[in-house]
Coordinates of C-alpha atoms in Angstrom, one line a residue:
X26 CA -10.2 17.9 -18.1
X27 CA -6.3 17.5 -17.0
X28 CA -4.6 20.3 -14.1
X29 CA -2.6 22.8 -16.5
X30 CA 0.6 22.5 -14.8
X31 CA 1.7 25.3 -16.8
X32 CA -0.8 27.3 -15.2
X33 CA 0.2 25.9 -11.8
X34 CA 4.2 27.3 -12.0
X35 CA 2.8 30.6 -12.6
X36 CA 0.3 30.4 -9.6
X37 CA 3.4 28.8 -7.1
X38 CA 5.0 32.0 -7.5
X39 CA 2.4 33.1 -5.6
X40 CA 1.4 30.7 -3.4
X41 CA 4.8 28.8 -2.7
X42 CA 2.9 25.7 -3.4
X43 CA 4.9 22.9 -5.6
X44 CA 7.9 22.4 -8.0
X45 CA 8.4 20.1 -10.9
X46 CA 10.4 16.3 -10.2
X47 CA 12.3 15.4 -12.8
X48 CA 11.7 18.3 -15.1
X49 CA 7.8 18.1 -14.8
X50 CA 5.8 20.8 -13.1
X51 CA 3.3 19.7 -10.7
X52 CA -0.6 19.8 -11.6
X53 CA -2.7 23.0 -10.0
X54 CA -2.7 23.2 -6.2
X55 CA -5.6 25.5 -6.1
X56 CA -8.7 24.7 -8.4
X57 CA -11.4 27.1 -7.1
X58 CA -14.2 25.5 -8.8
X59 CA -17.3 27.3 -8.4
X60 CA -20.5 25.2 -7.9
X61 CA -23.9 26.7 -7.7
X62 CA -26.0 25.4 -5.0
X63 CA -29.5 25.1 -6.0
X64 CA -30.5 26.3 -2.3
X65 CA -28.8 26.2 1.3
X66 CA -30.8 23.7 2.9
X67 CA -32.1 25.6 6.1
X68 CA -32.5 29.4 6.4
X69 CA -31.2 30.2 2.9
X70 CA -28.1 32.4 3.1
X71 CA -27.5 32.1 6.6
X72 CA -26.7 28.1 7.0
X73 CA -25.2 25.4 4.9
X74 CA -24.7 21.8 4.5
X75 CA -21.8 20.1 3.0
X76 CA -21.1 16.2 2.3
X77 CA -17.5 15.1 2.1
X78 CA -17.1 11.7 0.8
X79 CA -13.8 9.5 1.2
X80 CA -12.6 6.4 0.2
X81 CA -9.2 4.7 0.9
X82 CA -6.6 1.8 0.0
X83 CA -8.3 0.8 -3.3
X84 CA -5.6 -0.9 -4.5
X85 CA -7.0 -1.2 -8.3
X86 CA -10.2 -3.2 -7.2
X87 CA -12.6 -1.8 -9.8
X88 CA -14.8 -4.8 -9.6
X89 CA -15.7 -7.2 -6.9
X90 CA -13.7 -9.9 -8.2
X91 CA -11.0 -11.9 -6.9
X92 CA -8.2 -12.1 -9.6
X93 CA -6.6 -14.9 -7.4
X94 CA -9.7 -17.1 -7.6
X95 CA -10.8 -16.6 -10.9
X96 CA -14.2 -15.6 -8.9
X97 CA -16.3 -13.2 -7.7
X98 CA -14.8 -11.6 -3.9
X99 CA -16.3 -13.1 -1.1
X100 CA -14.9 -12.9 2.6
X101 CA -16.6 -14.3 6.3
X102 CA -18.2 -10.9 6.5
X103 CA -20.2 -11.1 3.3
X104 CA -18.6 -8.0 2.3
X105 CA -18.2 -6.8 -1.3
X106 CA -15.5 -4.4 -2.9
X107 CA -14.9 -2.0 -5.8
X108 CA -15.3 1.4 -7.4
X109 CA -18.0 0.0 -9.5
X110 CA -20.1 -0.5 -6.0
X111 CA -18.6 2.8 -4.9
X112 CA -19.8 4.3 -7.8
X113 CA -23.4 3.3 -6.9
X114 CA -23.4 4.8 -3.1
X115 CA -21.9 8.2 -4.5
X116 CA -24.7 8.3 -7.2
X117 CA -27.1 7.8 -4.0
X118 CA -25.2 10.5 -1.9
X119 CA -25.1 13.0 -4.4
X120 CA -29.1 12.3 -5.6
X121 CA -29.8 12.7 -1.4
X122 CA -27.5 15.9 -0.8
X123 CA -27.4 17.3 -4.4
X124 CA -24.4 17.0 -6.3
X125 CA -23.5 20.6 -5.6
X126 CA -23.2 19.9 -2.4
X127 CA -20.9 17.0 -2.1
X128 CA -17.0 16.4 -2.2
X129 CA -15.2 13.1 -3.4
X130 CA -11.8 12.8 -2.0
X131 CA -9.6 9.5 -1.3
X132 CA -6.8 9.0 1.0
X133 CA -4.2 7.1 -1.2
X134 CA -3.0 3.2 -2.2
X135 CA -4.7 3.6 -5.6
X136 CA -2.7 2.2 -8.9
X137 CA -1.0 -1.1 -7.0
X138 CA -2.7 -4.3 -5.3
X139 CA -4.2 -6.6 -7.7
X140 CA -3.4 -8.2 -11.3
X141 CA -5.1 -5.2 -12.7
X142 CA -3.2 -2.7 -11.6
X143 CA -0.1 -5.3 -12.5
X144 CA -1.2 -5.6 -16.3
X145 CA -0.9 -2.1 -16.7
X146 CA 1.9 -0.8 -15.3
X147 CA 4.2 -3.8 -16.4
X148 CA 2.7 -6.0 -19.0
X149 CA 0.7 -3.2 -21.0
X150 CA 2.1 -0.1 -19.2
X151 CA 0.6 3.4 -19.6
X152 CA 4.2 4.6 -19.8
X153 CA 4.4 3.3 -23.2
X154 CA 4.2 5.2 -26.7
X155 CA 0.7 5.4 -27.3
X156 CA -0.3 3.2 -24.4
X157 CA -3.5 2.7 -22.5
X158 CA -5.2 4.8 -19.6
X159 CA -5.3 3.5 -16.4
X160 CA -8.2 1.8 -15.4
X161 CA -8.3 3.3 -12.2
X162 CA -7.5 6.8 -13.6
X163 CA -10.7 6.1 -16.2
X164 CA -12.5 4.7 -13.0
X165 CA -12.1 7.6 -11.1
X166 CA -12.5 10.3 -13.7
X167 CA -15.9 9.0 -14.4
X168 CA -17.3 8.9 -11.0
X169 CA -15.9 12.5 -10.2
X170 CA -13.0 12.5 -7.8
X171 CA -12.4 16.1 -6.7
X172 CA -9.1 15.2 -4.9
X173 CA -6.5 12.1 -4.2
X174 CA -4.0 12.3 -1.7
X175 CA -0.5 10.0 -2.5
X176 CA -0.3 6.9 -0.9
X177 CA 2.9 5.0 -0.1
X178 CA 2.2 2.3 -2.8
X179 CA 1.4 4.7 -5.4
X180 CA 5.5 4.7 -5.9
X181 CA 5.8 1.2 -6.2
X182 CA 6.1 1.4 -9.9
X183 CA 8.6 4.3 -10.1
X184 CA 8.3 8.0 -10.6
X185 CA 7.5 7.8 -14.3
X186 CA 4.5 5.8 -13.8
X187 CA 2.9 7.7 -11.2
X188 CA 3.5 10.8 -13.1
X189 CA 2.1 9.3 -15.7
X190 CA -0.9 8.7 -14.1
X191 CA -1.0 12.0 -12.2
X192 CA -1.4 12.9 -16.2
X193 CA -4.4 10.8 -17.2
X194 CA -6.3 11.9 -13.8
X195 CA -9.1 14.8 -13.9
X196 CA -8.0 15.5 -10.4
X197 CA -5.1 16.3 -8.6
X198 CA -2.6 14.1 -6.8
X199 CA -2.1 15.4 -3.0
X200 CA 1.3 15.2 -0.9
X201 CA 2.3 18.5 1.4
X202 CA 5.1 16.2 2.5
X203 CA 6.2 14.8 -0.4
X204 CA 9.4 16.9 -1.0
X205 CA 11.8 17.4 -3.7
X206 CA 14.8 16.1 -2.3
X207 CA 17.0 19.1 -3.7
X208 CA 14.6 22.1 -3.3
X209 CA 12.3 21.0 -0.1
X210 CA 9.2 22.6 -1.9
X211 CA 6.2 20.6 -2.5
X212 CA 7.0 18.0 -5.8
X213 CA 3.1 17.4 -6.0
X214 CA 0.2 19.8 -5.2
X215 CA 0.0 20.4 -1.3
X216 CA -3.9 21.1 -1.3
X217 CA -6.7 21.4 -3.5
X218 CA -9.4 24.1 -2.9
X219 CA -13.1 24.6 -3.8
X220 CA -15.9 27.2 -3.6
X221 CA -19.2 26.2 -2.8
X222 CA -21.3 29.1 -3.4
X223 CA -24.7 29.8 -1.3
X224 CA -27.8 32.2 -2.0
X225 CA -27.4 35.1 -0.2
X226 CA -24.1 34.8 1.2
X227 CA -20.5 34.2 0.4
X228 CA -19.3 31.4 -0.8
X229 CA -18.2 28.4 1.2
X230 CA -14.3 27.2 0.8
X231 CA -13.3 24.3 1.7
X232 CA -9.9 23.3 1.3
X233 CA -8.8 19.6 1.0
X234 CA -5.1 19.1 2.8
X235 CA -3.1 16.0 1.1
X236 CA -0.6 14.1 3.3
X237 CA 1.7 10.7 2.5
X238 CA 3.4 8.5 4.3
X239 CA 7.1 9.3 5.7
X240 CA 7.9 5.6 5.1
X241 CA 8.3 5.5 1.5
X242 CA 11.4 6.7 1.9
X243 CA 12.5 3.1 3.1
X244 CA 10.2 1.2 1.5
X245 CA 10.7 2.7 -2.2
X246 CA 14.0 3.7 -1.4
X247 CA 15.3 2.5 -5.3
X248 CA 12.9 5.0 -6.4
X249 CA 12.8 7.9 -4.1
X250 CA 16.1 8.4 -2.7
X251 CA 17.5 11.6 -4.0
X252 CA 14.8 12.6 -5.6
X253 CA 11.9 13.0 -3.3
X254 CA 12.0 13.4 0.8
X255 CA 9.1 12.5 3.3
X256 CA 9.0 14.6 6.6
X257 CA 6.7 14.0 9.3
X258 CA 2.5 14.9 8.7
X259 CA 2.5 16.8 11.9
X260 CA 5.1 18.7 10.8
X261 CA 3.8 19.4 7.3
X262 CA 0.1 19.9 8.6
X263 CA 1.7 22.6 10.7
X264 CA 3.3 24.2 8.3
X265 CA -0.5 24.2 6.1
X266 CA -3.0 24.6 8.0
X267 CA -2.7 27.8 8.8
X268 CA -1.6 29.0 5.5
X269 CA -5.0 27.5 4.4
X270 CA -6.7 29.7 6.8
X271 CA -5.2 32.6 5.8
X272 CA -6.4 31.9 2.2
X273 CA -9.9 32.2 3.6
X274 CA -10.5 28.5 3.7
X275 CA -13.7 28.0 5.8
X276 CA -13.5 24.1 6.3
X277 CA -10.2 22.4 6.3
X278 CA -9.9 18.5 5.8
X279 CA -7.0 16.5 5.8
X280 CA -6.4 13.2 3.5
X281 CA -4.1 11.3 5.3
X282 CA -2.4 7.9 4.0
X283 CA -1.8 7.4 7.6
X284 CA -3.3 5.5 10.1
X285 CA -4.5 6.6 13.4
X286 CA -2.8 4.4 15.9
X287 CA 0.0 6.6 16.6
X288 CA 2.3 3.7 16.1
X289 CA 4.9 2.2 13.1
X290 CA 5.3 -0.9 11.3
X291 CA 6.8 -3.6 13.3
X292 CA 10.5 -3.0 13.5
X293 CA 10.4 -0.2 11.0
X294 CA 13.3 2.4 11.6
X295 CA 10.9 5.3 10.2
X296 CA 12.1 8.8 11.2
X297 CA 8.6 10.1 11.3
X298 CA 5.5 7.8 13.2
X299 CA 4.1 6.3 10.0
X300 CA 0.4 5.7 11.5
X301 CA 0.0 9.6 12.8
X302 CA -3.6 11.1 11.9
X303 CA -4.4 10.7 15.4
X304 CA -1.6 12.6 16.2
X305 CA -1.9 15.5 13.4
X306 CA -5.9 16.1 14.8
X307 CA -4.4 16.3 18.6
X308 CA -1.5 18.7 17.7
X309 CA -2.4 21.2 14.6
X310 CA -5.4 23.5 15.0
X311 CA -7.7 24.3 12.5
X312 CA -8.6 21.1 11.2
X313 CA -12.1 20.2 10.9
X314 CA -11.9 16.2 10.1
X315 CA -9.5 13.7 8.9
X316 CA -9.9 10.8 6.1
X317 CA -7.6 8.1 7.3
X318 CA -5.8 5.5 5.2
X319 CA -3.2 3.2 5.2
X320 CA -4.1 1.1 8.2
X321 CA -6.7 -1.3 6.3
X322 CA -9.1 -0.9 9.3
X323 CA -12.6 0.5 9.7
X324 CA -13.1 3.3 11.8
X325 CA -16.7 5.0 11.1
X326 CA -15.8 7.8 13.3
X327 CA -13.0 8.9 16.0
X328 CA -13.5 12.1 17.9
X329 CA -10.3 14.0 18.8
X330 CA -9.8 16.7 20.9
X331 CA -7.1 19.3 19.9
X332 CA -4.8 19.8 22.5
X333 CA -4.3 23.6 22.0
X334 CA -7.7 24.7 20.9
X335 CA -10.1 22.1 22.7
X336 CA -12.1 21.7 19.7
X337 CA -13.2 17.9 18.1
X338 CA -11.7 17.1 14.9
X339 CA -13.8 14.2 13.5
X340 CA -11.8 10.7 11.5
X341 CA -13.2 8.3 9.6
X342 CA -11.3 5.4 8.2
X343 CA -13.5 3.6 5.4
X344 CA -12.8 0.1 4.7
X345 CA -10.0 -0.5 2.4
X346 CA -10.5 -2.2 -1.4
X347 CA -13.4 0.3 -2.0
X348 CA -15.8 -1.5 0.8
X349 CA -17.1 0.9 2.3
X350 CA -17.4 4.7 1.7
X351 CA -17.3 7.7 4.5
X352 CA -19.3 10.7 4.8
X353 CA -18.4 13.9 6.7
X354 CA -21.3 15.6 6.9
X355 CA -20.6 19.5 8.1
X356 CA -23.0 21.9 9.1
X357 CA -22.2 25.5 8.9
X358 CA -23.4 28.7 10.0
X359 CA -22.5 32.4 8.7
X360 CA -22.0 34.4 11.7
X361 CA -20.5 37.9 12.3
X362 CA -19.4 38.1 8.3
X363 CA -17.9 34.6 7.9
X364 CA -18.7 30.8 8.1
X365 CA -18.7 28.5 11.1
X366 CA -18.4 25.0 10.9
X367 CA -21.1 23.9 13.3
X368 CA -20.7 20.3 13.4
X369 CA -19.1 17.1 12.0
X370 CA -20.6 13.5 11.8
X371 CA -18.8 10.7 10.5
X372 CA -20.8 7.9 9.0
X373 CA -19.7 4.7 6.6
X374 CA -22.0 3.1 3.6
X375 CA -21.5 -0.1 3.0
X376 CA -20.8 -1.1 -0.5
X377 CA -22.2 -4.9 -0.3
X378 CA -25.6 -3.1 0.4
X379 CA -25.9 -2.1 -3.7
X380 CA -25.1 -3.0 -7.3
X381 CA -21.9 -2.0 -9.3
X382 CA -23.1 1.2 -11.5
X383 CA -23.2 0.1 -15.0
X384 CA -21.3 3.2 -16.3
X385 CA -18.2 2.0 -14.4
X386 CA -19.2 -1.8 -15.9
X387 CA -19.4 -0.6 -19.5
X388 CA -16.1 1.7 -19.2
X389 CA -14.3 -0.6 -17.9
X390 CA -15.3 -4.2 -18.6
X391 CA -12.5 -4.8 -21.2
X392 CA -9.8 -4.2 -19.3
X393 CA -11.2 -6.5 -16.8
X394 CA -11.4 -9.2 -19.2
X395 CA -7.7 -8.4 -20.7
X396 CA -6.5 -9.3 -17.4
X397 CA -8.8 -11.9 -16.6
X398 CA -7.2 -13.9 -19.9
X399 CA -3.5 -12.6 -18.7
X400 CA -4.0 -14.3 -14.9
X401 CA -5.5 -17.6 -16.4
X402 CA -2.5 -18.2 -18.6
X403 CA -1.1 -21.9 -18.3
X404 CA 2.7 -21.9 -17.8
X405 CA 3.8 -25.1 -16.6
X406 CA 1.9 -28.3 -14.8
X407 CA 2.7 -29.3 -11.0
X408 CA 3.2 -32.9 -10.5
X409 CA 1.9 -32.0 -6.8
X410 CA -0.5 -29.6 -4.6
X411 CA 1.8 -27.3 -3.2
X412 CA 0.2 -24.8 0.0
X413 CA 0.8 -22.1 2.4
X414 CA -1.5 -23.2 4.6
X415 CA 1.6 -24.4 6.8
X416 CA 4.6 -22.3 5.9
X417 CA 4.6 -20.5 8.6
X418 CA 5.8 -22.8 11.1
X419 CA 7.0 -25.5 8.5
X420 CA 9.5 -25.5 6.0
X421 CA 7.1 -25.5 3.2
X422 CA 8.2 -26.5 -0.5
X423 CA 6.1 -23.6 -2.1
X424 CA 8.2 -21.4 -0.4
X425 CA 11.0 -22.7 -1.5
X426 CA 10.4 -22.2 -5.1
X427 CA 10.9 -18.6 -4.4
X428 CA 13.9 -19.1 -3.0
X429 CA 15.4 -21.3 -5.5
X430 CA 14.0 -18.7 -8.3
X431 CA 15.7 -16.0 -6.9
X432 CA 19.1 -18.1 -6.1
X433 CA 19.2 -18.9 -9.7
X434 CA 18.5 -15.7 -11.1
X435 CA 21.0 -13.9 -8.9
X436 CA 24.0 -16.7 -9.5
X437 CA 23.1 -16.0 -13.1
X438 CA 23.4 -12.0 -13.1
X439 CA 26.8 -12.3 -11.4
X440 CA 28.4 -14.9 -13.1
X441 CA 31.7 -13.8 -15.1
X442 CA 31.9 -11.3 -11.8
X443 CA 34.3 -11.1 -9.0
X444 CA 31.4 -12.5 -6.7
X445 CA 30.8 -15.3 -9.0
X446 CA 32.1 -17.9 -6.7
X447 CA 30.6 -16.9 -3.4
X448 CA 27.7 -18.9 -2.3
X449 CA 24.0 -17.6 -2.9
X450 CA 21.5 -18.0 -0.2
X451 CA 18.2 -16.8 -0.5
X452 CA 15.7 -15.4 1.8
X453 CA 11.6 -15.9 1.1
X454 CA 8.5 -14.6 3.5
X455 CA 5.4 -16.5 4.1
X456 CA 2.8 -13.9 2.4
X457 CA -0.3 -15.6 2.2
X458 CA -1.7 -18.4 4.4
X459 CA -4.2 -19.5 1.4
X460 CA -2.1 -19.6 -1.6
X461 CA -1.9 -22.8 -3.8
X462 CA -1.0 -24.1 -6.6
X463 CA -2.9 -27.7 -7.6
X464 CA -1.2 -30.5 -8.9
X465 CA -2.3 -30.1 -12.4
X466 CA -1.8 -27.2 -14.5
X467 CA -0.4 -23.9 -13.0
X468 CA -1.2 -20.3 -14.4
X469 CA 0.3 -17.1 -13.6
X470 CA -2.7 -16.4 -11.3
X471 CA -1.4 -19.6 -9.1
X472 CA 1.9 -18.0 -8.8
X473 CA 0.5 -14.7 -8.5
X474 CA -1.5 -15.5 -5.3
X475 CA 2.0 -16.8 -3.9
X476 CA 4.0 -13.8 -4.2
X477 CA 1.4 -11.0 -3.9
X478 CA 3.9 -7.9 -3.5
X479 CA 5.4 -6.1 -6.5
X480 CA 9.0 -6.6 -4.8
X481 CA 12.1 -6.8 -7.0
X482 CA 15.4 -8.6 -6.4
X483 CA 18.3 -7.6 -4.7
X484 CA 22.0 -9.2 -4.1
X485 CA 23.8 -8.1 -1.0
X486 CA 27.0 -9.6 0.7
X487 CA 26.9 -10.2 3.9
X488 CA 28.9 -12.4 6.2
X489 CA 28.1 -15.6 8.5
X490 CA 27.7 -13.8 11.6
X491 CA 25.0 -11.3 10.0
X492 CA 22.9 -14.0 8.5
X493 CA 22.9 -15.6 12.1
X494 CA 21.9 -12.2 13.7
X495 CA 19.2 -12.0 10.6
X496 CA 18.0 -15.3 11.5
X497 CA 17.9 -14.9 15.0
X498 CA 15.8 -11.4 14.6
X499 CA 13.6 -13.5 12.5
X500 CA 12.8 -16.1 15.1
X501 CA 11.0 -13.3 17.3
X502 CA 8.4 -14.4 15.5
X503 CA 7.5 -17.4 17.1
X504 CA 5.9 -17.3 20.5
X505 CA 8.1 -18.8 23.3
X506 CA 6.7 -22.2 24.1
X507 CA 7.7 -24.0 27.0
X508 CA 8.7 -27.8 26.0
X509 CA 5.6 -29.7 27.8
X510 CA 3.8 -27.2 26.4
X511 CA 0.5 -27.9 24.2
X512 CA 1.1 -26.2 20.8
X513 CA -2.0 -24.5 19.0
X514 CA -0.3 -23.0 15.7
X515 CA -3.1 -20.7 16.0
X516 CA -1.2 -19.2 19.0
X517 CA 2.3 -20.2 17.7
X518 CA 3.7 -17.0 16.4
X519 CA 3.4 -13.4 17.3
X520 CA 1.6 -12.4 13.9
X521 CA -0.7 -9.9 15.6
X522 CA 1.9 -7.7 16.1
X523 CA 4.5 -8.9 14.2
X524 CA 2.8 -9.8 10.5
X525 CA 3.6 -12.8 8.6
X526 CA 5.1 -11.3 6.0
X527 CA 8.4 -10.1 8.4
X528 CA 9.2 -13.7 8.9
X529 CA 11.9 -14.9 6.7
X530 CA 13.1 -18.2 5.3
X531 CA 16.9 -18.4 4.4
X532 CA 17.6 -21.0 2.0
X533 CA 21.0 -22.8 1.5
X534 CA 21.8 -23.2 5.2
X535 CA 20.7 -25.6 7.5
X536 CA 19.1 -24.6 11.0
X537 CA 16.8 -24.7 14.3
X538 CA 14.6 -22.6 15.5
X539 CA 14.5 -23.3 19.5
X540 CA 11.0 -21.6 20.4
X541 CA 11.7 -22.7 24.1
X542 CA 14.4 -20.6 24.4
X543 CA 14.0 -16.4 24.7
X544 CA 14.3 -14.4 21.4
X545 CA 17.6 -13.5 20.5
X546 CA 18.9 -17.2 21.7
X547 CA 16.8 -19.7 19.5
X548 CA 19.2 -20.1 16.5
X549 CA 20.7 -23.8 17.2
X550 CA 22.9 -26.1 14.7
X551 CA 23.4 -23.6 12.2
X552 CA 25.6 -25.0 9.3
X553 CA 26.4 -24.7 5.9
X554 CA 27.8 -27.5 3.6
X555 CA 27.1 -30.0 7.0
X556 CA 29.7 -27.8 8.7
X557 CA 29.4 -25.2 11.8
X558 CA 28.8 -21.7 10.2
X559 CA 31.5 -19.9 9.9
X560 CA 31.4 -15.9 11.4
X561 CA 33.6 -14.9 8.7
X562 CA 32.2 -16.7 5.5
X563 CA 31.2 -14.3 2.8
X564 CA 27.8 -14.9 1.1
X565 CA 26.0 -13.3 -1.6
X566 CA 22.1 -12.8 -0.1
X567 CA 19.4 -12.3 -2.6
X568 CA 16.7 -10.4 -0.9
X569 CA 13.4 -8.8 -2.1
X570 CA 14.0 -5.2 -2.1
X571 CA 11.7 -4.0 0.9
X572 CA 14.1 -5.9 3.2
X573 CA 17.0 -4.6 1.5
X574 CA 15.5 -1.2 2.4
X575 CA 15.4 -1.6 6.1
X576 CA 11.7 -2.8 5.8
X577 CA 11.0 -5.2 9.0
X578 CA 14.5 -3.5 10.4
X579 CA 16.4 -6.4 10.0
X580 CA 19.9 -6.3 10.7
X581 CA 22.6 -5.5 8.4
X582 CA 21.0 -6.0 5.1
X583 CA 20.1 -2.3 4.8
X584 CA 23.8 -1.6 5.7
X585 CA 25.5 -4.2 3.4
X586 CA 27.1 -3.6 0.1
X587 CA 24.7 -4.0 -2.8
X588 CA 26.3 -6.3 -5.7
X589 CA 23.2 -6.3 -8.1
X590 CA 19.6 -5.0 -8.3
X591 CA 17.0 -5.3 -10.9
X592 CA 13.2 -3.7 -11.9
X593 CA 11.6 -6.9 -12.7
X594 CA 9.2 -8.2 -10.2
X595 CA 10.2 -11.5 -8.2
X596 CA 6.9 -12.6 -9.2
X597 CA 7.2 -12.2 -12.9
X598 CA 11.1 -13.8 -12.4
X599 CA 8.9 -17.1 -10.7
X600 CA 6.4 -17.1 -13.9
X601 CA 9.5 -17.5 -15.8
X602 CA 11.0 -19.9 -14.2
X603 CA 7.9 -22.3 -14.6
X604 CA 7.5 -21.5 -17.8
X605 CA 11.4 -22.7 -18.7
X606 CA 10.7 -25.5 -16.8
X607 CA 7.3 -26.7 -17.8
X608 CA 7.1 -29.2 -15.1
X609 CA 6.9 -28.1 -11.5
X610 CA 8.2 -30.5 -9.3
X611 CA 9.6 -30.0 -6.2
X612 CA 12.8 -32.1 -6.4
X613 CA 13.8 -29.2 -8.5
X614 CA 13.6 -26.6 -5.7
X615 CA 12.6 -28.2 -2.3
X616 CA 14.8 -28.3 0.6
X617 CA 14.4 -28.9 4.1
X618 CA 16.5 -26.2 5.8
X619 CA 15.1 -25.4 9.1
X620 CA 12.7 -26.9 11.6
X621 CA 11.1 -25.1 14.9
X622 CA 12.1 -27.8 18.1
X623 CA 11.7 -26.9 21.9
X624 CA 15.3 -28.1 23.8
X625 CA 16.4 -30.2 20.4
X626 CA 13.1 -31.8 20.4
X627 CA 11.2 -31.0 17.1
X628 CA 7.9 -29.5 17.5
X629 CA 6.4 -31.2 14.3

């Protein structure tokens, strides 16, 4: 059953655990659900073995299915994904260890990432009166998750959708550093506690502390600004771990939607470190293990020494999309009247080694089939094949489609306003290297594969000088390449340190990017309407909300005056535009705005 928020409010008077957001109380911070173990496994009454299972960055993957390709998921390494597979792995572990000796948690990014999650957030939303149960809530309830940390993508559809999802879950969503902006108290439960009974000894008390990513304040500013704040993980762990120990926790686990690298995304001006799980382990005493999320990497086991106690903290990050399941195996001993963690070992299990759990298949097949039918709807016909294969180093018509749609939407929105006469220019990034619109019928899934994020559109007021600085910053994406050097397109960009989504086209202008020059001096022959760009010229800049809020730390745009914004996804606007046209013909949207050069000579 879902947690009783009223009960939690009474408890919070004692624990100080949480507050309401938008008039709703957070669910219970402590679920001390006593579980009877069949027997201690070694020397009954004196030792205990506990297994904590973990997933992260599920991103709406329930089945081993690629909605963009309309086929079974596959990759070069033969991986398989989906909660239906994880459910089988979880069942195996519970059979091996005894269900009463296990705990199942997740480190966030649950309700965004596939057409499945988009459909139940926007097309048939869970927030509608009498709306559906979110498939991720249904799946995770059926599998029996105990607690889930909030990820940054939980906020992509707004707080109302998140709260509705929370209501539908039979487990708490944890976020010790997701604080009410006014009271600075937790807006979600900070922790979850569960007791495991051991014959002949006191119960083992296990606490899970949930921490989320401080980048939410920038990436989803439109939804959280003035409502929530997100202080650093280290700061909040240092506050809560001692409290959990004082409450009698024998084992403290952190579920952190934060990678382990100690770095932040390229360019993002975050007030706190984005990927700080290892720093938490190093700086905060009293933690036994950390389930790591957010980075989409696989770390079976990472050992970090706490600088204050010398104790080893065990970290593990299972591969995203439910491709792996982490197992933390704890060995505890009852010594001098208390339980002590003797050892922790982390391993991962692979979803490709098992089949889907038929229980999950039966439960969610109808939801899946509805979404498959939705994404295969035909919205138009393309006159020629369009692809993103070369879009990161050549001006590709398929990206021009995005900028054209954004220009048209913003022009219509500003019609009749004081800014209607200003020229509209637009940005877009080559998100995918594999997206393709065939020279035939065009479906929603074709267009969704082009724009894989749930970004929305914003109009900002910027000057010519600011746009030039913006383009110079974007051009850092390319590796400086001598005029006579051979060109290897696989080594032409800094994509390892600066992802493709942080390289922007800008439409409506004409310019060259001279990659023989040092970064900061690459934009050449920048013109508007055939004349050199006037630094004082004012433009309406159509930009996605991630960039508008400061994502990527592009200059000027975050501070620029906002003229208009909306909540409809850019992906939806593209589908509407193509539907209205009926025929997708590059002559209606394509233009050559930029090219790569070396000392004035085109690279291609």
